[in-house]
Short mmCIF file of C-alpha atoms in Angstrom, two decimals:
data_model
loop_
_atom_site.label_atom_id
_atom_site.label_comp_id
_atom_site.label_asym_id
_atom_site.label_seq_id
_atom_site.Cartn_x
_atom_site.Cartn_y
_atom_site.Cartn_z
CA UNK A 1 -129.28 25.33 27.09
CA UNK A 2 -131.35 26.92 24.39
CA UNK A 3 -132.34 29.69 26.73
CA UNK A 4 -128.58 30.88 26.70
CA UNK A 5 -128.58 31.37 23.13
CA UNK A 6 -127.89 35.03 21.79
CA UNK A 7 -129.54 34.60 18.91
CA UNK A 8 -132.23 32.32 17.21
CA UNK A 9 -131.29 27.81 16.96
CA UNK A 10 -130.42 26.42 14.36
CA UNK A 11 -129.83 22.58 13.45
CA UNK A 12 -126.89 21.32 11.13
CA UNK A 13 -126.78 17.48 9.70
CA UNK A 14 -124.15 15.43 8.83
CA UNK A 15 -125.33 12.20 6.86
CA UNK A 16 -122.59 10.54 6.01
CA UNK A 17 -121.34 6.90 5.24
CA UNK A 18 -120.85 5.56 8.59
CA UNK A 19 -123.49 7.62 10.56
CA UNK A 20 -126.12 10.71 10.65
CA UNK A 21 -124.53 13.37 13.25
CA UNK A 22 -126.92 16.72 14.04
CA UNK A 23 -125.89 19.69 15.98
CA UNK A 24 -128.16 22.37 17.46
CA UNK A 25 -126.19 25.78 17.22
CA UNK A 26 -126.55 29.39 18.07
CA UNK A 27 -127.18 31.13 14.76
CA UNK A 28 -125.32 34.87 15.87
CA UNK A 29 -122.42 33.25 17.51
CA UNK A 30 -121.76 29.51 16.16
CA UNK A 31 -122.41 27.71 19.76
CA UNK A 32 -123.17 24.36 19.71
CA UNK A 33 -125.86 23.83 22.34
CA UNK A 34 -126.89 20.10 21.78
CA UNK A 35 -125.32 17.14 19.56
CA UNK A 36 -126.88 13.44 18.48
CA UNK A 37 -125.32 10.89 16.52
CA UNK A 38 -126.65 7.37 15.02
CA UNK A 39 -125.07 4.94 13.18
CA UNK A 40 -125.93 3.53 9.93
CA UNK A 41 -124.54 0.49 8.26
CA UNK A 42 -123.26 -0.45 4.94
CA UNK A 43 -123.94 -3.55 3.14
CA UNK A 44 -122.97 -4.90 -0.10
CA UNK A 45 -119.70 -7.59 -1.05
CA UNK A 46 -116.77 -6.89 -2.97
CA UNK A 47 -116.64 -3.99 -4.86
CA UNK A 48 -120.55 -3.28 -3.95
CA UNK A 49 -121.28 -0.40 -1.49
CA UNK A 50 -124.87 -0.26 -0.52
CA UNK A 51 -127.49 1.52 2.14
CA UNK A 52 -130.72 1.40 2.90
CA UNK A 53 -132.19 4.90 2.65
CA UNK A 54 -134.72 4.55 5.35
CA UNK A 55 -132.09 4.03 7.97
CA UNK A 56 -130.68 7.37 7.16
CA UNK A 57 -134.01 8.46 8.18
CA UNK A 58 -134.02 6.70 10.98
CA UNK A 59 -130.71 7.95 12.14
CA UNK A 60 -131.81 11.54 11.76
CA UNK A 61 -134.84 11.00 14.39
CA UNK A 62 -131.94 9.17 16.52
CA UNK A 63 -129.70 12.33 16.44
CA UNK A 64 -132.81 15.02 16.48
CA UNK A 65 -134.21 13.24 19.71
CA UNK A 66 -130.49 12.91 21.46
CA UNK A 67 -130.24 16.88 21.25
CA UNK A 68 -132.93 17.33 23.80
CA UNK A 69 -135.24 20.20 24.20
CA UNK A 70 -132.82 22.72 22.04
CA UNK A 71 -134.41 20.87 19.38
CA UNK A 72 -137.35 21.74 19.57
CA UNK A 73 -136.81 25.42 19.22
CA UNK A 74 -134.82 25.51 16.24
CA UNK A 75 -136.08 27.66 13.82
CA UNK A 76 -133.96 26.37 10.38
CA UNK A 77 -132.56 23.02 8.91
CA UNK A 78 -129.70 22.14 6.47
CA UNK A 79 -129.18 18.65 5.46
CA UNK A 80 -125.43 18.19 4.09
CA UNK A 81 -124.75 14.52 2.60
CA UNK A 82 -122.54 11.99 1.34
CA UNK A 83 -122.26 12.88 -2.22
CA UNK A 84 -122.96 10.78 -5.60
CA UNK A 85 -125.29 7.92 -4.23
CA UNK A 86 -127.65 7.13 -6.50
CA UNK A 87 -131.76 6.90 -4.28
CA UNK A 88 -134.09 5.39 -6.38
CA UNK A 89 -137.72 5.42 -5.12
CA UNK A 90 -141.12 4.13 -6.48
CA UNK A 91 -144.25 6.34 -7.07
CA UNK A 92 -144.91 5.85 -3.09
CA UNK A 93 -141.65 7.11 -2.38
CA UNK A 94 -140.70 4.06 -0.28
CA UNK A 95 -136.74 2.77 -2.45
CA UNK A 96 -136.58 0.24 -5.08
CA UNK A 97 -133.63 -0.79 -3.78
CA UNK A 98 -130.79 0.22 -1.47
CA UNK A 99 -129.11 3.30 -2.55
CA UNK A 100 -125.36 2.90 -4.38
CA UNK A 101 -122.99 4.72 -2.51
CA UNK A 102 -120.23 6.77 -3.71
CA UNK A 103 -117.77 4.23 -2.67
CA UNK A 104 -119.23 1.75 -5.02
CA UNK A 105 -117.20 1.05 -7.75
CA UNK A 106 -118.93 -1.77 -10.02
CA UNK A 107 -119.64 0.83 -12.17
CA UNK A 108 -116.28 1.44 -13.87
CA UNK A 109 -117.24 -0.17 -16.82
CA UNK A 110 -120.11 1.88 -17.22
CA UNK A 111 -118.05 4.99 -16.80
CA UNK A 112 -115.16 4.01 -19.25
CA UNK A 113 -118.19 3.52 -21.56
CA UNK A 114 -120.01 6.57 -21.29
CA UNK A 115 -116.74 8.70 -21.71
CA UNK A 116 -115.84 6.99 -24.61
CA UNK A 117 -119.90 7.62 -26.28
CA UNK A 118 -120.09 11.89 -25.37
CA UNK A 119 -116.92 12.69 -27.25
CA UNK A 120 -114.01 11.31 -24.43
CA UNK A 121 -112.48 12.74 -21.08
CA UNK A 122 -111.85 16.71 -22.43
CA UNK A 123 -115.85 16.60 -24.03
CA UNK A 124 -116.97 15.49 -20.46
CA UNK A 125 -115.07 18.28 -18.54
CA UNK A 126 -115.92 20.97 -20.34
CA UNK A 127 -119.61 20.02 -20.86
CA UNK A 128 -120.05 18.96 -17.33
CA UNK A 129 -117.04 19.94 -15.36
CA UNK A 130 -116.11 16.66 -14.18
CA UNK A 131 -114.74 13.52 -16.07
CA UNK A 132 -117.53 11.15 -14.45
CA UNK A 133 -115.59 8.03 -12.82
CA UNK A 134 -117.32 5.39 -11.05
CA UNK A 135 -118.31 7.20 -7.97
CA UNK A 136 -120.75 9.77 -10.42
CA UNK A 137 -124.22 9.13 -9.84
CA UNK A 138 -124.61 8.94 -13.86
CA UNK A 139 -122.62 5.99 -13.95
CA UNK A 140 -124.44 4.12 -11.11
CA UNK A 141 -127.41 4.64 -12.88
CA UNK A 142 -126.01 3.29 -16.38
CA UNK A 143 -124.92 0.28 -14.21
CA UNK A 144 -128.09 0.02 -12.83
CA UNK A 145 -129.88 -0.02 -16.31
CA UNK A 146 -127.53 -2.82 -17.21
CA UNK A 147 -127.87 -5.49 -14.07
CA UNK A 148 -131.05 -4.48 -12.55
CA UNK A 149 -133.48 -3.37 -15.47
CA UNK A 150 -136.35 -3.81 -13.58
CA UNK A 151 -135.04 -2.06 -10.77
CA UNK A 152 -134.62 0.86 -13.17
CA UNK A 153 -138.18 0.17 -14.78
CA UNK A 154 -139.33 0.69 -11.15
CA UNK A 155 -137.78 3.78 -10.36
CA UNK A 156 -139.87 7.01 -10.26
CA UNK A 157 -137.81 9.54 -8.45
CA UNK A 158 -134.22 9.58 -8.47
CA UNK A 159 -132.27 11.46 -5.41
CA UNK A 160 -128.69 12.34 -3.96
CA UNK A 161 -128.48 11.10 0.07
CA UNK A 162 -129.25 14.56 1.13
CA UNK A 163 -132.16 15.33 -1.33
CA UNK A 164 -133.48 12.51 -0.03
CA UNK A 165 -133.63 13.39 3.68
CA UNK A 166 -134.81 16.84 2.67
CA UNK A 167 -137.44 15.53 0.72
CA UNK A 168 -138.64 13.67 3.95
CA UNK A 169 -138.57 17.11 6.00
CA UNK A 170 -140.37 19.10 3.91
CA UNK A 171 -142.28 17.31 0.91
CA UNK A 172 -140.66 18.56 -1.46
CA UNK A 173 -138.12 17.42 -4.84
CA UNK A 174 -135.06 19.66 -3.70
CA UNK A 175 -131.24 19.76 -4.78
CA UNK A 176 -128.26 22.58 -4.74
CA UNK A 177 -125.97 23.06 -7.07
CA UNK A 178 -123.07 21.61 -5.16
CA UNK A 179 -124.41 18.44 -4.52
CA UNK A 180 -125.97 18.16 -8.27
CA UNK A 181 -122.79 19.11 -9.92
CA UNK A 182 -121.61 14.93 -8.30
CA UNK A 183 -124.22 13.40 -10.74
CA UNK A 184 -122.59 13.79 -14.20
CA UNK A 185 -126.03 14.77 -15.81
CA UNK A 186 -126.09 18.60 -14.08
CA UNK A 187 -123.48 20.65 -16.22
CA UNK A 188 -121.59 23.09 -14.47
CA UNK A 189 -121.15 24.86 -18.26
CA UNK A 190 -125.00 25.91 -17.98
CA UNK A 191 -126.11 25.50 -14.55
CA UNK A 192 -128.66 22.76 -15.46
CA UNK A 193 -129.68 19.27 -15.93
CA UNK A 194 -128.39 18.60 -19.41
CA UNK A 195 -130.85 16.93 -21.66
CA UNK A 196 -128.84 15.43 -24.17
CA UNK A 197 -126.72 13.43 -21.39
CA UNK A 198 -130.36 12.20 -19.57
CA UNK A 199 -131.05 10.81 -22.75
CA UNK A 200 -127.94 8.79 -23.68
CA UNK A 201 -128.54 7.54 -20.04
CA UNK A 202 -132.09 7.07 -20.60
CA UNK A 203 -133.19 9.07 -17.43
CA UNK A 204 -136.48 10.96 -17.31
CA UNK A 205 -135.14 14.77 -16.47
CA UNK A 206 -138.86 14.49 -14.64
CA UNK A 207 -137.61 12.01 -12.11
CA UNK A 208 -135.16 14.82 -11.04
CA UNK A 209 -135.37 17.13 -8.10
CA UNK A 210 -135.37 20.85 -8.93
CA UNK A 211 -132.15 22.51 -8.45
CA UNK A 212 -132.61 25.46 -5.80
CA UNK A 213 -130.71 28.60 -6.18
CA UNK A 214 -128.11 29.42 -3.83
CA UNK A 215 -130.10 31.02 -0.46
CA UNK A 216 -133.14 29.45 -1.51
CA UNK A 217 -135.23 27.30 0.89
CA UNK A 218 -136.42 24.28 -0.15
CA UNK A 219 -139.51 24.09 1.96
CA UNK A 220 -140.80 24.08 5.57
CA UNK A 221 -140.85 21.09 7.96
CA UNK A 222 -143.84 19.24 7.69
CA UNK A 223 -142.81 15.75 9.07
CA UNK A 224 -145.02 15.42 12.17
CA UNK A 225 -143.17 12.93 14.39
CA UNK A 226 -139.49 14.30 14.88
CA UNK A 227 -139.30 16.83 17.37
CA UNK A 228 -138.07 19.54 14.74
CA UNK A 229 -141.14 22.36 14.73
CA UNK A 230 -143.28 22.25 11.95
CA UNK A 231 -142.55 25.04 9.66
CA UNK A 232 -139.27 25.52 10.63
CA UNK A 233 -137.48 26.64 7.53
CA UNK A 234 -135.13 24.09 5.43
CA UNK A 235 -132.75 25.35 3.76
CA UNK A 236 -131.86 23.14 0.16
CA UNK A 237 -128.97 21.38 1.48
CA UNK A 238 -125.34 20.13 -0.01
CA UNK A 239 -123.28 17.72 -0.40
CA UNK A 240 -120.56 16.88 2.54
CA UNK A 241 -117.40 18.43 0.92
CA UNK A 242 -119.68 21.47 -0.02
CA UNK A 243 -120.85 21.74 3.56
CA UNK A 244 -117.97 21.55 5.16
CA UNK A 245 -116.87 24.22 2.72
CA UNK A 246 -119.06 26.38 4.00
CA UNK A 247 -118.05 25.51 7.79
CA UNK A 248 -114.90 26.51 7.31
CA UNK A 249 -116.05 29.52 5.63
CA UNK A 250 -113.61 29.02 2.91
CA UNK A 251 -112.17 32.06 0.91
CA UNK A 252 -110.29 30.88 -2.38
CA UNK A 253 -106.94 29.95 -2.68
CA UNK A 254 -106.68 28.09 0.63
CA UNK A 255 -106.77 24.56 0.69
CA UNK A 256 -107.90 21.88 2.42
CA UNK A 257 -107.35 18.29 3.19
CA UNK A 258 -109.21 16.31 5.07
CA UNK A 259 -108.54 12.83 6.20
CA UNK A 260 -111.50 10.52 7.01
CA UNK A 261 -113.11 7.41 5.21
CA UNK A 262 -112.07 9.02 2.08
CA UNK A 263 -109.78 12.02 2.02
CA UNK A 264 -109.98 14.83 -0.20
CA UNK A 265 -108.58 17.81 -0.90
CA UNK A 266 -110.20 20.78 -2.66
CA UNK A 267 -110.20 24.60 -2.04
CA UNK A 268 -112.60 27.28 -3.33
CA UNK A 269 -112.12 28.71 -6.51
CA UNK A 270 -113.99 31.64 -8.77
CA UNK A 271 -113.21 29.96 -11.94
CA UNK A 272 -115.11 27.12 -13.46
CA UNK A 273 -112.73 24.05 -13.76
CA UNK A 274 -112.78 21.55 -16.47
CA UNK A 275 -109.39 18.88 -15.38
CA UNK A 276 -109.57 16.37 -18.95
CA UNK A 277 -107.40 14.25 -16.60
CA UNK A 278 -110.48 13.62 -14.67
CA UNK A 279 -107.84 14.16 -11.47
CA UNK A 280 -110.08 17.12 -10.17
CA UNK A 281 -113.49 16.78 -10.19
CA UNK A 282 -115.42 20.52 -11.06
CA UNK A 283 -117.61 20.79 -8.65
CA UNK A 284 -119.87 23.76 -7.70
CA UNK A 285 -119.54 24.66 -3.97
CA UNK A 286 -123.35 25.72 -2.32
CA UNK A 287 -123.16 29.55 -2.48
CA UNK A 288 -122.00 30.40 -6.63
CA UNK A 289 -118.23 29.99 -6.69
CA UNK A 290 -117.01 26.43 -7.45
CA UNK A 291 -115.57 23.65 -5.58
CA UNK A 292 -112.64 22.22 -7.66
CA UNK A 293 -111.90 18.79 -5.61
CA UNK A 294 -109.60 15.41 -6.06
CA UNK A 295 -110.63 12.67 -3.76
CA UNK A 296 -108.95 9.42 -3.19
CA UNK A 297 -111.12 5.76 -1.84
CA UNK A 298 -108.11 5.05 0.62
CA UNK A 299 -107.31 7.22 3.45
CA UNK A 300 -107.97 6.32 7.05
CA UNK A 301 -109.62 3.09 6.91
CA UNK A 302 -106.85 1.84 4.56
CA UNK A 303 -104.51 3.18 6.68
CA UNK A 304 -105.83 1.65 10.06
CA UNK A 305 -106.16 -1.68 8.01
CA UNK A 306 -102.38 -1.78 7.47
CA UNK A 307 -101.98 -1.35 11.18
CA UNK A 308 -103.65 -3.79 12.37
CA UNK A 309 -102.32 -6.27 10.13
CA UNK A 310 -99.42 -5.17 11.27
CA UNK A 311 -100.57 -5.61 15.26
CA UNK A 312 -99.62 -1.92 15.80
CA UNK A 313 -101.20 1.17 16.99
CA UNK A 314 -101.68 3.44 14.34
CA UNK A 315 -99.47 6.37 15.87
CA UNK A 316 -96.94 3.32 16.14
CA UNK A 317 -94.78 4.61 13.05
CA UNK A 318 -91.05 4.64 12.73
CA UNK A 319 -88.69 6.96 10.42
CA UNK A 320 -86.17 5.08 7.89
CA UNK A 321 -86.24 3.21 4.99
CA UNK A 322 -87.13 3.16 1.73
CA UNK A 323 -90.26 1.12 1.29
CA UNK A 324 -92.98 2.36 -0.36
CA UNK A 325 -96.67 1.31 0.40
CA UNK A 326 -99.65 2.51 -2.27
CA UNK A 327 -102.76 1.60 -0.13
CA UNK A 328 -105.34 1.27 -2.65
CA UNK A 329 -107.00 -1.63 -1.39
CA UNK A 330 -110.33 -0.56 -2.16
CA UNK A 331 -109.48 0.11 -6.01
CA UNK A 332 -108.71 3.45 -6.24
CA UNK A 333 -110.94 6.83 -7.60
CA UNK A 334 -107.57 8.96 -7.52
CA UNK A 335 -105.78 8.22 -9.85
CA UNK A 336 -108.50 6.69 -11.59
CA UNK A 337 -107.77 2.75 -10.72
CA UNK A 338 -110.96 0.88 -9.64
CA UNK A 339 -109.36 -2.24 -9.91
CA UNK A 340 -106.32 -1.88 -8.29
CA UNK A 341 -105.23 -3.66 -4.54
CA UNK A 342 -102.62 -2.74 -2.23
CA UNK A 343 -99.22 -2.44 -3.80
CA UNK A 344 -95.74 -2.99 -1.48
CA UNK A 345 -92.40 -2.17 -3.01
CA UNK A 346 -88.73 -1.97 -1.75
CA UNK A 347 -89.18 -4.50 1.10
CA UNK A 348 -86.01 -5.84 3.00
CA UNK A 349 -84.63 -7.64 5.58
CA UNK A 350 -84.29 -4.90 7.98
CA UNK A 351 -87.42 -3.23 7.28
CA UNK A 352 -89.29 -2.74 10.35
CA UNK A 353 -92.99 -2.97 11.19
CA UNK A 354 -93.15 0.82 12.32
CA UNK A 355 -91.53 1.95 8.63
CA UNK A 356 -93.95 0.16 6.70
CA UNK A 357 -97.13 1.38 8.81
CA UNK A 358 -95.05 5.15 8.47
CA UNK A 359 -95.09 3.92 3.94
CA UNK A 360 -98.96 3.87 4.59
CA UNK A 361 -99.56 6.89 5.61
CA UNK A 362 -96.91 8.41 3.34
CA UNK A 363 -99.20 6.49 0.08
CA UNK A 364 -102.37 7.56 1.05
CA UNK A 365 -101.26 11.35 1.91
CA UNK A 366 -99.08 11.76 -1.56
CA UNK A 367 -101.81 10.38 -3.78
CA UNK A 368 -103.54 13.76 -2.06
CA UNK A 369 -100.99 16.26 -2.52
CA UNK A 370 -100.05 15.14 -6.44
CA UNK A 371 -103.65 16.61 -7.22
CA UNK A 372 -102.86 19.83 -5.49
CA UNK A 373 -101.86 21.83 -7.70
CA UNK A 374 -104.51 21.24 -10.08
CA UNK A 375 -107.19 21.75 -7.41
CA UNK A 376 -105.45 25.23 -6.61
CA UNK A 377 -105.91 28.40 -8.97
CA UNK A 378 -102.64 29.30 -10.49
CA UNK A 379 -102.47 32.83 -8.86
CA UNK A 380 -102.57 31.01 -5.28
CA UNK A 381 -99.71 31.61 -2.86
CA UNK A 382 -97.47 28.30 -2.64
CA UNK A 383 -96.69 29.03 1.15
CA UNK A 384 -100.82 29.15 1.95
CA UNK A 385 -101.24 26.86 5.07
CA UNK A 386 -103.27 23.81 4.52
CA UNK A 387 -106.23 23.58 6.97
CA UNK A 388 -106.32 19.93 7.92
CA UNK A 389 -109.60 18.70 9.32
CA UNK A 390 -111.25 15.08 9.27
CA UNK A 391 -110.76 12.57 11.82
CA UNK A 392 -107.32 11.63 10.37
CA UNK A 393 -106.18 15.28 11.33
CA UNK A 394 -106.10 14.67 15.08
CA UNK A 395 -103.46 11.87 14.29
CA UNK A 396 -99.88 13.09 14.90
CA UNK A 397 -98.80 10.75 12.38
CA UNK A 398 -101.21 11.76 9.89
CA UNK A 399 -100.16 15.44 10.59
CA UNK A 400 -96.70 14.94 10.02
CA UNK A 401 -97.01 12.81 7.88
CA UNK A 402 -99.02 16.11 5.87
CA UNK A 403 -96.23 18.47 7.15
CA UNK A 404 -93.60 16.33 5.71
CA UNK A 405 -94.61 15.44 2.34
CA UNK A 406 -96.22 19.28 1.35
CA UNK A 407 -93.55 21.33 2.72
CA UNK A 408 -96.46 23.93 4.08
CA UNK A 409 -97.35 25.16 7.39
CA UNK A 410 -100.75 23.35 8.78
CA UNK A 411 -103.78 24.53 10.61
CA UNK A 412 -106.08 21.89 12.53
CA UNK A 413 -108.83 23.97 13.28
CA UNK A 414 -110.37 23.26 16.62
CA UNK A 415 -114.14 22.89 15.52
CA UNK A 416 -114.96 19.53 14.66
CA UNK A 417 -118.04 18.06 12.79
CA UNK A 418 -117.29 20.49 10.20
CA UNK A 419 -119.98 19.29 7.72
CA UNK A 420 -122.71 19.42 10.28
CA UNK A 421 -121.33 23.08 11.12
CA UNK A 422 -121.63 23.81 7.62
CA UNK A 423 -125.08 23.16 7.01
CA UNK A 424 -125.84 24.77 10.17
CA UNK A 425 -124.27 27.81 8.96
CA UNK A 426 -126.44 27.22 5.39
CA UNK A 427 -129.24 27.08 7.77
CA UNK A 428 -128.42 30.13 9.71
CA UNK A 429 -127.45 32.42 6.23
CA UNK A 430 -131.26 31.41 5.18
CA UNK A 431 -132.39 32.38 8.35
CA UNK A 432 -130.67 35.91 8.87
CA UNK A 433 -130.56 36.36 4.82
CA UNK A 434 -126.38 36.22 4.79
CA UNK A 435 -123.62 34.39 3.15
CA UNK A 436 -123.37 31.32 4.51
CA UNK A 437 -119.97 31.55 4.51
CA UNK A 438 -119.44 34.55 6.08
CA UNK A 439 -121.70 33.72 8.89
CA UNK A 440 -118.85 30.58 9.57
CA UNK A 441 -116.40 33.05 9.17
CA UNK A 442 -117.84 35.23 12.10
CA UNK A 443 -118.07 32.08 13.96
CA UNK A 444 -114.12 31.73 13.85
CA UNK A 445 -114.15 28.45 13.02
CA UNK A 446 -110.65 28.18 11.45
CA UNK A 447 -109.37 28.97 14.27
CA UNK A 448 -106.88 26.12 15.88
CA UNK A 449 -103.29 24.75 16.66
CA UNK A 450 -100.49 26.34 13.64
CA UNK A 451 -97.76 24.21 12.76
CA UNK A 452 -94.84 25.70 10.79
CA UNK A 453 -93.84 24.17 7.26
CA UNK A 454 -91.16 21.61 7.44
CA UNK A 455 -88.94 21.11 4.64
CA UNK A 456 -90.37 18.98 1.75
CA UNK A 457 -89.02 14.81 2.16
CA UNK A 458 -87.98 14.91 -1.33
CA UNK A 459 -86.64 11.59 -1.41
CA UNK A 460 -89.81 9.75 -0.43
CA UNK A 461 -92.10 11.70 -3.36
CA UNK A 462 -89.60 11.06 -5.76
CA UNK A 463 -89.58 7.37 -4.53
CA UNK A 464 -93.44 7.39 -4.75
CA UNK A 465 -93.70 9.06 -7.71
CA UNK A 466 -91.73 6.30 -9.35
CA UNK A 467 -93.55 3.45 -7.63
CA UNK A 468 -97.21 4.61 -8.92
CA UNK A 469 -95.60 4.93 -12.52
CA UNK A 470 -93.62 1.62 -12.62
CA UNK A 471 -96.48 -0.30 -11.03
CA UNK A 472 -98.99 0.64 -13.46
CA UNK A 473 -99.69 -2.58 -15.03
CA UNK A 474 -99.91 -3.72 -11.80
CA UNK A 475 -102.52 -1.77 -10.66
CA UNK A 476 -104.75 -1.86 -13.91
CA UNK A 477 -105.59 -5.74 -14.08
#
């Protein structure tokens, strides 16, 4: 396969929650010539969300050895990762404990706390560019300090998912921008670690990757048993919303919403944000712009949960009705509820199955588009198609659900593994010295079915809107 390349191999990786996905692909036109995928698990009870580092690594040599001999010609990496997990590792590098994932929300204490101690909400986003909820890595690490002090005594090298894996490749303490602007201690208002935060956390800024530029490598392969070459070039990696980003080559003002595990909805922007509301999180994207981004806990799995409690397929919906479902039955990150559950309202008699799976969908997909207008600059056109990608987006009822409730026209770009895609095209820009993002955008890998805007269900959001703001005290308990 290799030998039908037009141009020199790349290799993309996806490490996500679930699973560690790597593509081999053609660096001049954007073919994929070889995939792998292994699965990873999650452990942890209750509120607790919790991986074992190692099996990350494990999964990578999995999904390297599945792509075959195209492999083994690749002449750049890109690692992109689930964002905000806090990897702590001794001095011989082996963890201290299994990583906290971003879906881990026993920190909420810890993060109303530390808001409350650096001056409140508006202090935090324009210091930092994010309010820092539960998911931050900062607040995982105050929570660690708290339950597991010797845990924290222990730890000699603190790293995001990706750093983490890239640190394996190439032997070296790497971050970007995009992934480190997640942590709550890298402020997007300097482009650095901030000291004065480290040390209200009590966090060595020496246990801290460096912070590589964007188009800077972060090493060379070194690690002698996957079948990666050694030297290939690694490029510094991102995190998953950052690398897909980049896979969709993103220009600002159009948005995106993506439907998986968690769904999110963010859109590339050339002004810093700073949301006191703590609704958008300021992220930087990989390549210098910024990332602005909202992100809700509940989206597909919620979703699929109600459906089979239900006994029905998930496309199984039915029009009608006024029930309203908020599906927050992981707590909730957007809004900021960590201890909320599912929430049912406006159930009758002749409510049917099919109308409550259909309220579902229409909770987890509003709770999306309320945050996006703050995600979007105010100069961007209302009538800018959404680009809908994540698993959720091959889902007719998720799509219509999206067409219905936004009142904009939809793209579902054909290209799929989009944060894989996006590292690949990090790894390809370091390789051919280009933007990243252009090199995605020569690729074409918007490209994909066009659905025209429907008009907006007023009704429901209005019925919604009142739900989320009645319910509040039950969703805060």
């Amino acid at each position: 396969m290799a030998a039908q390349a037009a141009g020199p191999l790349v290799v993309g990786v996806d490490s996500s929650t679930q699973s560690t996905k790597a593509l081999v692909v053609d660096a001049v036109t954007g073919a994929v010539l070889a995939r792998g995928q292994a699965s990873h698990t999650v452990g942890g009870g209750g509120a607790g969300k919790e991986s074992d580092p190692r099996q990350w690594w494990r999964a990578l040599g999995e999904a390297l050895d599945q792509c075959g001999d195209a492999v083994r010609q690749a002449s750049a990496v890109s690692v992109g990762g689930q964002q905000h997990g806090l990897v702590t590792l001794d001095a011989a590098g082996e963890p201290v404990r299994p990583a906290l994932l971003w879906n881990d929300v026993r920190p909420a204490p810890q993060s109303e706390r530390l808001i409350a101690e650096r001056g409140g909400a508006k202090a935090w986003a324009d210091r930092v560019g994010s309010v820092p909820g539960p998911a931050f890595t900062v607040a995982k690490w105050a929570w660690l300090r708290e339950h597991e002090p010797a845990a924290a005594a222990a730890t000699a090298a603190v790293r995001l998912p990706h750093d983490y894996l890239t640190e394996r490749l190439t032997g070296e303490a790497v971050t970007d921008r995009g992934d480190a602007s997640g942590t709550g201690w890298w402020a997007s208002s300097t482009g650095a670690y901030d000291a004065e935060i480290l040390a209200h956390v009590g966090l060595d800024p020496a246990l801290l990757p460096r912070v590589a530029l964007p188009g800077e490598a972060a090493g060379t392969v070194h690690a002698g048993h996957l079948p990666l070459p050694k030297g290939a070039l690694v490029a510094a990696g991102t995190g998953d919303n950052m690398a897909a980003a980049l896979g969709l080559g993103l220009r600002p003002g159009l948005p995106v919403l993506s439907l998986g595990t968690s769904g999110t909805v963010y859109a590339v922007s050339t002004h810093r944000p700073a949301d006191p509301s703590g609704t958008v999180a300021g992220f930087a994207d990989a390549r210098g712009d910024w990332l602005p981004l909202a992100c809700t806990l509940n989206c597909t799995l919620a979703v699929d949960r109600v459906a089979a409690l239900l006994g029905r397929d998930r496309e199984a919906v039915e029009e009608g009705g006024g029930v309203v479902m908020l599906p927050y039955l992981d707590g909730e990150r957007t809004p900021n509820l960590p201890g909320a559950s599912g929430l049912v309202h406006g159930l009758r008699h002749d409510t049917t199955a099919g109308q409550l799976l259909q309220a579902a969908y229409d909770g987890a997909v509003f709770t999306l588009l309320e945050a996006l207008d703050r995600v979007l600059d105010a100069d961007a056109a209302p009538d800018a198609p959404l680009l809908l990608i994540g698993g959720g987006a091959r889902g007719r009822a998720w799509r219509e659900t999206v067409r219905r409730l936004s009142g904009r026209p939809v793209v579902v770009p054909e290209a799929q593994e989009l944060v894989a895609l996006g590292a690949a095209a990090q790894a390809a820009g370091l390789l051919l010295e280009e933007d990243p993002a252009a090199v995605a955008r020569r690729w074409g890998t918007t490209r994909g079915a066009e659905y025209e805007a429907r008009p907006r269900d007023d009704a429901a959001w209005e019925r919604l809107t009142a739900t989320l703001a009645d319910g509040a005290p039950l969703l805060r308990p």
